[in-house]
PDB file of C-alpha atoms in Angstrom:
ATOM      1  CA  MET F   1      -7.472  19.791  -1.759  1.00 45.00           C
ATOM      2  CA  LEU F   2      -8.911  16.784  -0.503  1.00 52.00           C
ATOM      3  CA  VAL F   3      -9.321  13.707  -2.673  1.00 51.00           C
ATOM      4  CA  ASN F   4     -11.920  10.788  -1.373  1.00 51.00           C
ATOM      5  CA  GLY F   5     -11.173   7.713  -2.449  1.00 49.00           C
ATOM      6  CA  SER F   6     -12.798   3.558  -1.712  1.00 51.00           C
ATOM      7  CA  VAL F   7      -9.975   3.780  -3.644  1.00 56.00           C
ATOM      8  CA  ASN F   8     -11.414   5.462  -6.888  1.00 60.00           C
ATOM      9  CA  GLY F   9     -14.924   5.108  -6.608  1.00 62.00           C
ATOM     10  CA  ARG F  10     -15.148   3.412  -9.566  1.00 72.00           C
ATOM     11  CA  GLU F  11     -16.772   0.045  -9.560  1.00 73.00           C
ATOM     12  CA  ASP F  12     -15.510  -3.401 -11.797  1.00 76.00           C
ATOM     13  CA  PRO F  13     -17.172  -4.638 -14.987  1.00 77.00           C
ATOM     14  CA  ALA F  14     -20.110  -6.986 -13.795  1.00 77.00           C
ATOM     15  CA  ASP F  15     -18.458  -9.461 -16.202  1.00 80.00           C
ATOM     16  CA  GLN F  16     -14.763  -9.379 -15.518  1.00 89.00           C
ATOM     17  CA  PRO F  17     -12.827 -10.556 -12.604  1.00 93.00           C
ATOM     18  CA  PRO F  18     -11.429  -7.466 -10.140  1.00 94.00           C
ATOM     19  CA  TRP F  19      -8.006  -6.833 -10.413  1.00 96.00           C
ATOM     20  CA  ALA F  20      -5.517  -6.137  -7.770  1.00 97.00           C
ATOM     21  CA  MET F  21      -2.183  -5.284  -6.574  1.00 98.00           C
ATOM     22  CA  GLN F  22      -0.139  -7.638  -4.863  1.00 98.00           C
ATOM     23  CA  LEU F  23       1.884  -6.913  -2.253  1.00 98.00           C
ATOM     24  CA  ALA F  24       4.675  -9.354  -0.433  1.00 98.00           C
ATOM     25  CA  LEU F  25       6.151  -8.597   2.005  1.00 98.00           C
ATOM     26  CA  ARG F  26       9.397 -10.575   3.873  1.00 98.00           C
ATOM     27  CA  VAL F  27       8.162 -11.800   7.381  1.00 97.00           C
ATOM     28  CA  GLU F  28      11.078 -13.812   8.077  1.00 96.00           C
ATOM     29  CA  LYS F  29      10.368 -15.602  11.878  1.00 93.00           C
ATOM     30  CA  ASN F  30      13.840 -14.912  13.918  1.00 94.00           C
ATOM     31  CA  ALA F  31      14.011 -11.681  12.730  1.00 93.00           C
ATOM     32  CA  PRO F  32      10.125 -10.101  11.812  1.00 94.00           C
ATOM     33  CA  PRO F  33       9.854  -6.341  10.877  1.00 95.00           C
ATOM     34  CA  SER F  34       8.082  -4.149  12.760  1.00 94.00           C
ATOM     35  CA  HIS F  35       4.146  -2.765  12.336  1.00 96.00           C
ATOM     36  CA  LEU F  36       5.123   0.324  10.971  1.00 96.00           C
ATOM     37  CA  ALA F  37       8.270  -0.870   9.007  1.00 96.00           C
ATOM     38  CA  VAL F  38       5.895  -3.239   7.243  1.00 97.00           C
ATOM     39  CA  CYS F  39       2.970  -0.061   6.236  1.00 98.00           C
ATOM     40  CA  GLU F  40       5.912   2.369   5.299  1.00 98.00           C
ATOM     41  CA  SER F  41       7.673  -0.662   3.321  1.00 98.00           C
ATOM     42  CA  ALA F  42       4.502  -1.116   1.250  1.00 98.00           C
ATOM     43  CA  ALA F  43       3.309   1.947   0.331  1.00 99.00           C
ATOM     44  CA  MET F  44       6.864   2.718  -0.927  1.00 99.00           C
ATOM     45  CA  ALA F  45       6.600  -0.040  -3.273  1.00 99.00           C
ATOM     46  CA  ALA F  46       2.706   0.665  -4.180  1.00 99.00           C
ATOM     47  CA  VAL F  47       3.976   4.439  -5.497  1.00 99.00           C
ATOM     48  CA  THR F  48       7.313   3.521  -6.945  1.00 99.00           C
ATOM     49  CA  LEU F  49       6.115   0.676  -9.181  1.00 99.00           C
ATOM     50  CA  LEU F  50       3.117   3.880 -10.217  1.00 99.00           C
ATOM     51  CA  ALA F  51       6.017   5.998 -10.731  1.00 99.00           C
ATOM     52  CA  ASP F  52       8.395   3.459 -12.611  1.00 99.00           C
ATOM     53  CA  PRO F  53       8.514   5.270 -16.180  1.00 98.00           C
ATOM     54  CA  ARG F  54       7.226   1.522 -16.851  1.00 99.00           C
ATOM     55  CA  CYS F  55       4.273   2.621 -16.076  1.00 99.00           C
ATOM     56  CA  ALA F  56       4.030   5.542 -18.068  1.00 98.00           C
ATOM     57  CA  PRO F  57       2.583   5.013 -21.445  1.00 98.00           C
ATOM     58  CA  GLY F  58       4.075   3.571 -24.358  1.00 98.00           C
ATOM     59  CA  GLY F  59       5.980   1.820 -21.019  1.00 99.00           C
ATOM     60  CA  GLU F  60       5.669  -2.255 -20.827  1.00 98.00           C
ATOM     61  CA  TRP F  61       3.424  -2.000 -17.395  1.00 99.00           C
ATOM     62  CA  HIS F  62       1.180   1.062 -18.925  1.00 99.00           C
ATOM     63  CA  GLU F  63      -2.044  -1.001 -20.240  1.00 98.00           C
ATOM     64  CA  ALA F  64      -1.717  -3.235 -17.133  1.00 98.00           C
ATOM     65  CA  VAL F  65      -1.870  -0.484 -14.669  1.00 98.00           C
ATOM     66  CA  ALA F  66      -4.982   1.486 -16.473  1.00 97.00           C
ATOM     67  CA  ALA F  67      -6.842  -0.887 -16.494  1.00 97.00           C
ATOM     68  CA  TRP F  68      -6.379  -1.404 -12.517  1.00 97.00           C
ATOM     69  CA  GLU F  69      -6.943   2.176 -11.660  1.00 96.00           C
ATOM     70  CA  GLY F  70      -9.979   1.834 -14.488  1.00 94.00           C
ATOM     71  CA  ARG F  71     -12.468  -0.193 -11.592  1.00 92.00           C
ATOM     72  CA  ARG F  72     -12.297  -0.313  -8.155  1.00 90.00           C
ATOM     73  CA  ILE F  73      -8.810  -0.329  -6.960  1.00 90.00           C
ATOM     74  CA  ARG F  74      -8.032  -3.265  -4.512  1.00 94.00           C
ATOM     75  CA  LYS F  75      -4.280  -4.220  -3.372  1.00 96.00           C
ATOM     76  CA  VAL F  76      -3.650  -7.476  -1.502  1.00 96.00           C
ATOM     77  CA  VAL F  77      -0.876  -7.849   0.601  1.00 97.00           C
ATOM     78  CA  ARG F  78       0.599 -11.426   1.665  1.00 97.00           C
ATOM     79  CA  ARG F  79       4.201 -12.325   3.429  1.00 97.00           C
ATOM     80  CA  ALA F  80       7.206 -14.866   2.740  1.00 98.00           C
ATOM     81  CA  ARG F  81       9.909 -15.833   3.968  1.00 97.00           C
ATOM     82  CA  GLY F  82      12.950 -18.236   2.613  1.00 97.00           C
ATOM     83  CA  ALA F  83      12.751 -19.841  -0.312  1.00 98.00           C
ATOM     84  CA  ARG F  84       8.940 -18.270  -1.514  1.00 98.00           C
ATOM     85  CA  TRP F  85      10.265 -15.018  -0.999  1.00 98.00           C
ATOM     86  CA  GLU F  86      13.573 -15.329  -3.385  1.00 98.00           C
ATOM     87  CA  ALA F  87      11.304 -17.261  -5.872  1.00 98.00           C
ATOM     88  CA  LEU F  88       9.527 -13.502  -6.291  1.00 98.00           C
ATOM     89  CA  ASP F  89      12.616 -12.089  -7.454  1.00 97.00           C
ATOM     90  CA  ALA F  90      11.913 -12.872 -11.434  1.00 95.00           C
ATOM     91  CA  LEU F  91       8.221 -11.509 -11.593  1.00 98.00           C
ATOM     92  CA  PRO F  92       7.687  -8.106 -12.944  1.00 98.00           C
ATOM     93  CA  GLY F  93       7.622  -5.153  -9.666  1.00 99.00           C
ATOM     94  CA  VAL F  94       9.717  -3.932  -7.871  1.00 99.00           C
ATOM     95  CA  LEU F  95      11.269  -3.968  -4.642  1.00 99.00           C
ATOM     96  CA  VAL F  96      11.807  -1.732  -1.865  1.00 98.00           C
ATOM     97  CA  ASP F  97      14.176  -2.324   1.597  1.00 96.00           C
ATOM     98  CA  HIS F  98      13.048  -0.149   4.215  1.00 96.00           C
ATOM     99  CA  GLU F  99      14.345  -0.612   7.993  1.00 94.00           C
ATOM    100  CA  GLY F 100      14.303  -4.207   7.992  1.00 94.00           C
ATOM    101  CA  ALA F 101      11.292  -4.809   6.315  1.00 97.00           C
ATOM    102  CA  PRO F 102      11.528  -5.388   2.688  1.00 98.00           C
ATOM    103  CA  ALA F 103       8.168  -4.952   0.488  1.00 99.00           C
ATOM    104  CA  ARG F 104       7.668  -5.640  -3.155  1.00 99.00           C
ATOM    105  CA  ALA F 105       4.819  -4.807  -5.252  1.00 99.00           C
ATOM    106  CA  PHE F 106       3.593  -6.261  -8.482  1.00 99.00           C
ATOM    107  CA  VAL F 107       2.211  -5.338 -11.574  1.00 99.00           C
ATOM    108  CA  PRO F 108      -1.537  -5.293 -11.079  1.00 98.00           C
ATOM    109  CA  GLY F 109      -3.542  -8.076 -12.917  1.00 98.00           C
ATOM    110  CA  PRO F 110      -6.848  -9.788 -12.652  1.00 98.00           C
ATOM    111  CA  VAL F 111      -6.907 -11.800  -9.490  1.00 96.00           C
ATOM    112  CA  THR F 112      -7.342 -15.422 -10.884  1.00 97.00           C
ATOM    113  CA  GLU F 113      -4.478 -14.651 -12.525  1.00 98.00           C
ATOM    114  CA  VAL F 114      -2.203 -14.246  -9.960  1.00 98.00           C
ATOM    115  CA  PRO F 115       1.280 -15.986 -10.427  1.00 98.00           C
ATOM    116  CA  ALA F 116       1.561 -19.448  -9.236  1.00 98.00           C
ATOM    117  CA  GLU F 117       4.468 -17.534  -6.771  1.00 98.00           C
ATOM    118  CA  ILE F 118       2.307 -15.120  -5.723  1.00 99.00           C
ATOM    119  CA  ALA F 119      -0.409 -17.349  -4.942  1.00 98.00           C
ATOM    120  CA  ARG F 120       0.908 -19.609  -2.536  1.00 98.00           C
ATOM    121  CA  LEU F 121       1.248 -17.056   0.073  1.00 98.00           C
ATOM    122  CA  GLN F 122      -0.375 -16.083   2.468  1.00 94.00           C
ATOM    123  CA  VAL F 123      -2.977 -13.253   2.959  1.00 92.00           C
ATOM    124  CA  GLY F 124      -4.375 -12.877   6.210  1.00 85.00           C
ATOM    125  CA  GLY F 125      -3.100 -13.127   9.594  1.00 84.00           C
ATOM    126  CA  THR F 126      -0.111 -11.008   9.119  1.00 90.00           C
ATOM    127  CA  ASP F 127      -0.070  -8.846  12.620  1.00 92.00           C
ATOM    128  CA  LEU F 128       3.631  -7.421  13.769  1.00 94.00           C
ATOM    129  CA  GLU F 129       4.806  -5.705  16.978  1.00 90.00           C
ATOM    130  CA  ARG F 130       3.840  -2.367  17.633  1.00 90.00           C
ATOM    131  CA  GLU F 131       6.362   0.360  18.129  1.00 80.00           C
ATOM    132  CA  GLU F 132       6.460   1.883  21.597  1.00 72.00           C
ATOM    133  CA  GLU F 133       7.729   5.279  20.354  1.00 80.00           C
ATOM    134  CA  PRO F 134       7.584   7.098  17.670  1.00 80.00           C
ATOM    135  CA  LYS F 135      10.389   7.539  15.254  1.00 86.00           C
ATOM    136  CA  PRO F 136      11.565  10.680  14.206  1.00 91.00           C
ATOM    137  CA  PRO F 137      10.410  11.654  10.732  1.00 93.00           C
ATOM    138  CA  PRO F 138      12.691  11.699   7.400  1.00 95.00           C
ATOM    139  CA  ALA F 139      13.759  14.936   5.890  1.00 96.00           C
ATOM    140  CA  PRO F 140      11.229  16.381   3.519  1.00 98.00           C
ATOM    141  CA  PRO F 141       9.611  15.709   0.948  1.00 98.00           C
ATOM    142  CA  TYR F 142       7.792  12.727   2.501  1.00 99.00           C
ATOM    143  CA  ALA F 143       3.838  11.172   2.307  1.00 99.00           C
ATOM    144  CA  LEU F 144       2.565  11.642   5.833  1.00 98.00           C
ATOM    145  CA  VAL F 145       0.652   8.620   6.379  1.00 98.00           C
ATOM    146  CA  ALA F 146      -1.733   8.642   9.385  1.00 98.00           C
ATOM    147  CA  LEU F 147      -3.820   5.446  10.414  1.00 98.00           C
ATOM    148  CA  ASN F 148      -7.369   5.995  12.082  1.00 97.00           C
ATOM    149  CA  PRO F 149      -6.577   5.150  15.616  1.00 96.00           C
ATOM    150  CA  GLY F 150     -10.035   4.209  16.382  1.00 96.00           C
ATOM    151  CA  VAL F 151      -9.935   1.220  13.401  1.00 96.00           C
ATOM    152  CA  PRO F 152      -8.176  -1.647  14.341  1.00 96.00           C
ATOM    153  CA  MET F 153      -6.577  -3.511  11.862  1.00 96.00           C
ATOM    154  CA  THR F 154      -3.733  -6.160  11.459  1.00 96.00           C
ATOM    155  CA  THR F 155      -0.019  -5.077  10.318  1.00 97.00           C
ATOM    156  CA  GLY F 156      -1.729  -6.751   6.568  1.00 96.00           C
ATOM    157  CA  LYS F 157      -4.807  -4.717   7.070  1.00 96.00           C
ATOM    158  CA  ALA F 158      -3.015  -1.380   7.591  1.00 97.00           C
ATOM    159  CA  ALA F 159      -0.197  -1.956   4.978  1.00 98.00           C
ATOM    160  CA  ALA F 160      -2.969  -1.905   2.298  1.00 97.00           C
ATOM    161  CA  GLN F 161      -4.496   1.286   3.749  1.00 97.00           C
ATOM    162  CA  CYS F 162      -0.993   2.994   3.874  1.00 98.00           C
ATOM    163  CA  GLY F 163      -1.015   1.818   0.073  1.00 98.00           C
ATOM    164  CA  HIS F 164      -4.119   2.798  -1.093  1.00 97.00           C
ATOM    165  CA  ALA F 165      -2.753   6.327   0.828  1.00 98.00           C
ATOM    166  CA  ALA F 166       0.313   6.989  -1.058  1.00 98.00           C
ATOM    167  CA  HIS F 167      -0.891   5.743  -4.144  1.00 98.00           C
ATOM    168  CA  LEU F 168      -3.987   8.402  -3.549  1.00 97.00           C
ATOM    169  CA  LEU F 169      -1.494  10.925  -2.793  1.00 98.00           C
ATOM    170  CA  LEU F 170       0.624  10.456  -5.356  1.00 98.00           C
ATOM    171  CA  ARG F 171      -1.979  10.740  -8.305  1.00 97.00           C
ATOM    172  CA  ALA F 172      -3.153  14.234  -6.322  1.00 97.00           C
ATOM    173  CA  ARG F 173       0.448  15.430  -5.592  1.00 97.00           C
ATOM    174  CA  GLY F 174       2.670  14.006  -8.500  1.00 98.00           C
ATOM    175  CA  ALA F 175       5.596  12.113  -7.240  1.00 98.00           C
ATOM    176  CA  TRP F 176       8.168  13.550  -4.407  1.00 98.00           C
ATOM    177  CA  PRO F 177      11.613  12.960  -4.600  1.00 98.00           C
ATOM    178  CA  GLY F 178      12.788   9.971  -3.224  1.00 98.00           C
ATOM    179  CA  LEU F 179       9.088   8.638  -2.631  1.00 99.00           C
ATOM    180  CA  ARG F 180       9.768   8.422   1.077  1.00 98.00           C
ATOM    181  CA  VAL F 181       6.556   7.435   3.294  1.00 98.00           C
ATOM    182  CA  ARG F 182       6.508   7.648   7.199  1.00 98.00           C
ATOM    183  CA  VAL F 183       3.156   6.300   8.876  1.00 97.00           C
ATOM    184  CA  VAL F 184       1.953   7.154  12.067  1.00 96.00           C
ATOM    185  CA  GLU F 185      -1.265   6.388  14.377  1.00 93.00           C
ATOM    186  CA  ALA F 186      -2.157   9.875  14.396  1.00 91.00           C
ATOM    187  CA  ASP F 187      -2.910  11.427  18.021  1.00 89.00           C
ATOM    188  CA  GLU F 188      -5.642  14.020  16.655  1.00 93.00           C
ATOM    189  CA  TRP F 189      -7.618  12.266  13.954  1.00 96.00           C
ATOM    190  CA  SER F 190     -10.208  15.366  13.259  1.00 95.00           C
ATOM    191  CA  ARG F 191      -7.138  17.702  13.205  1.00 96.00           C
ATOM    192  CA  THR F 192      -5.136  15.238  11.108  1.00 97.00           C
ATOM    193  CA  VAL F 193      -8.212  14.871   8.802  1.00 97.00           C
ATOM    194  CA  ALA F 194      -8.393  18.310   7.854  1.00 97.00           C
ATOM    195  CA  GLU F 195      -4.790  18.731   7.108  1.00 97.00           C
ATOM    196  CA  ALA F 196      -5.538  15.891   4.962  1.00 98.00           C
ATOM    197  CA  ASP F 197      -4.323  16.563   1.216  1.00 98.00           C
ATOM    198  CA  VAL F 198      -6.345  12.900   0.203  1.00 97.00           C
ATOM    199  CA  VAL F 199      -8.158  10.300   2.606  1.00 97.00           C
ATOM    200  CA  VAL F 200      -8.646   6.219   2.067  1.00 97.00           C
ATOM    201  CA  ARG F 201     -12.571   4.953   2.659  1.00 94.00           C
ATOM    202  CA  ASP F 202     -12.000   1.347   2.501  1.00 91.00           C
ATOM    203  CA  GLY F 203     -14.381  -0.757   0.465  1.00 85.00           C
ATOM    204  CA  GLY F 204     -15.302  -3.145   3.312  1.00 84.00           C
ATOM    205  CA  PHE F 205     -13.861  -6.478   2.013  1.00 83.00           C
ATOM    206  CA  THR F 206     -11.884  -7.392   4.909  1.00 88.00           C
ATOM    207  CA  GLU F 207     -12.047  -6.118   8.254  1.00 93.00           C
ATOM    208  CA  VAL F 208     -13.643  -2.937   8.911  1.00 93.00           C
ATOM    209  CA  ALA F 209     -17.523  -2.089   6.939  1.00 92.00           C
ATOM    210  CA  PRO F 210     -17.726  -0.714   4.143  1.00 91.00           C
ATOM    211  CA  GLY F 211     -17.019   3.172   4.267  1.00 92.00           C
ATOM    212  CA  THR F 212     -14.862   3.176   7.289  1.00 95.00           C
ATOM    213  CA  MET F 213     -12.216   6.144   6.982  1.00 96.00           C
ATOM    214  CA  THR F 214      -8.809   4.148   7.308  1.00 97.00           C
ATOM    215  CA  ALA F 215      -6.016   6.618   7.008  1.00 98.00           C
ATOM    216  CA  VAL F 216      -5.142   9.803   5.600  1.00 98.00           C
ATOM    217  CA  ALA F 217      -2.129  11.071   3.818  1.00 98.00           C
ATOM    218  CA  ARG F 218      -0.500  14.670   2.624  1.00 98.00           C
ATOM    219  CA  LEU F 219       2.651  15.699   1.691  1.00 99.00           C
ATOM    220  CA  VAL F 220       4.966  17.251   4.087  1.00 98.00           C
ATOM    221  CA  VAL F 221       7.392  19.517   2.521  1.00 97.00           C
TER     222      VAL F 221
END
């Protein structure tokens, strides 16, 4: 099964603003997280929110998520530290703290109505140190997200692509226990694509050309 998405192939209504899921990464100056840990946390935060009972029919977040998934899906990754990170506590969403890289995912909404606590956070320029050695995989089940090694991306951009890949996998395969995500940079890209359950083709709004295959994912069981 191979599901393509950019992220879902749908378009925005011409008379309405785009919608986005906002993601916030905690990046402290004195102890920044690593690149892959941030990508994993962002992906886990996205699917943790989408698998939350409040997003199910009848839940308080269902209408917002359904409206967002009914148009071109966007994820906006921002960074925060100190008091600005703490100020996000009261907003509707979820927190994932993984490998020293806390990430928050917030209930999607129009980009014209982003809460002030989120809107003041920086979007661009998040680029963190890459790991020299790969980490061992977690115990199954987990989502294996592979980034395209031929497509240079900042950490913020890569985190959004990992969020897209995990999101598509959740919709294609259903929730997996623990919602763990492992992110790697593929060694053999063509084989990785052939083995994937889902493929992300970017919309081309930032950093890469429209239609670029940025990431793939499969469920490891």
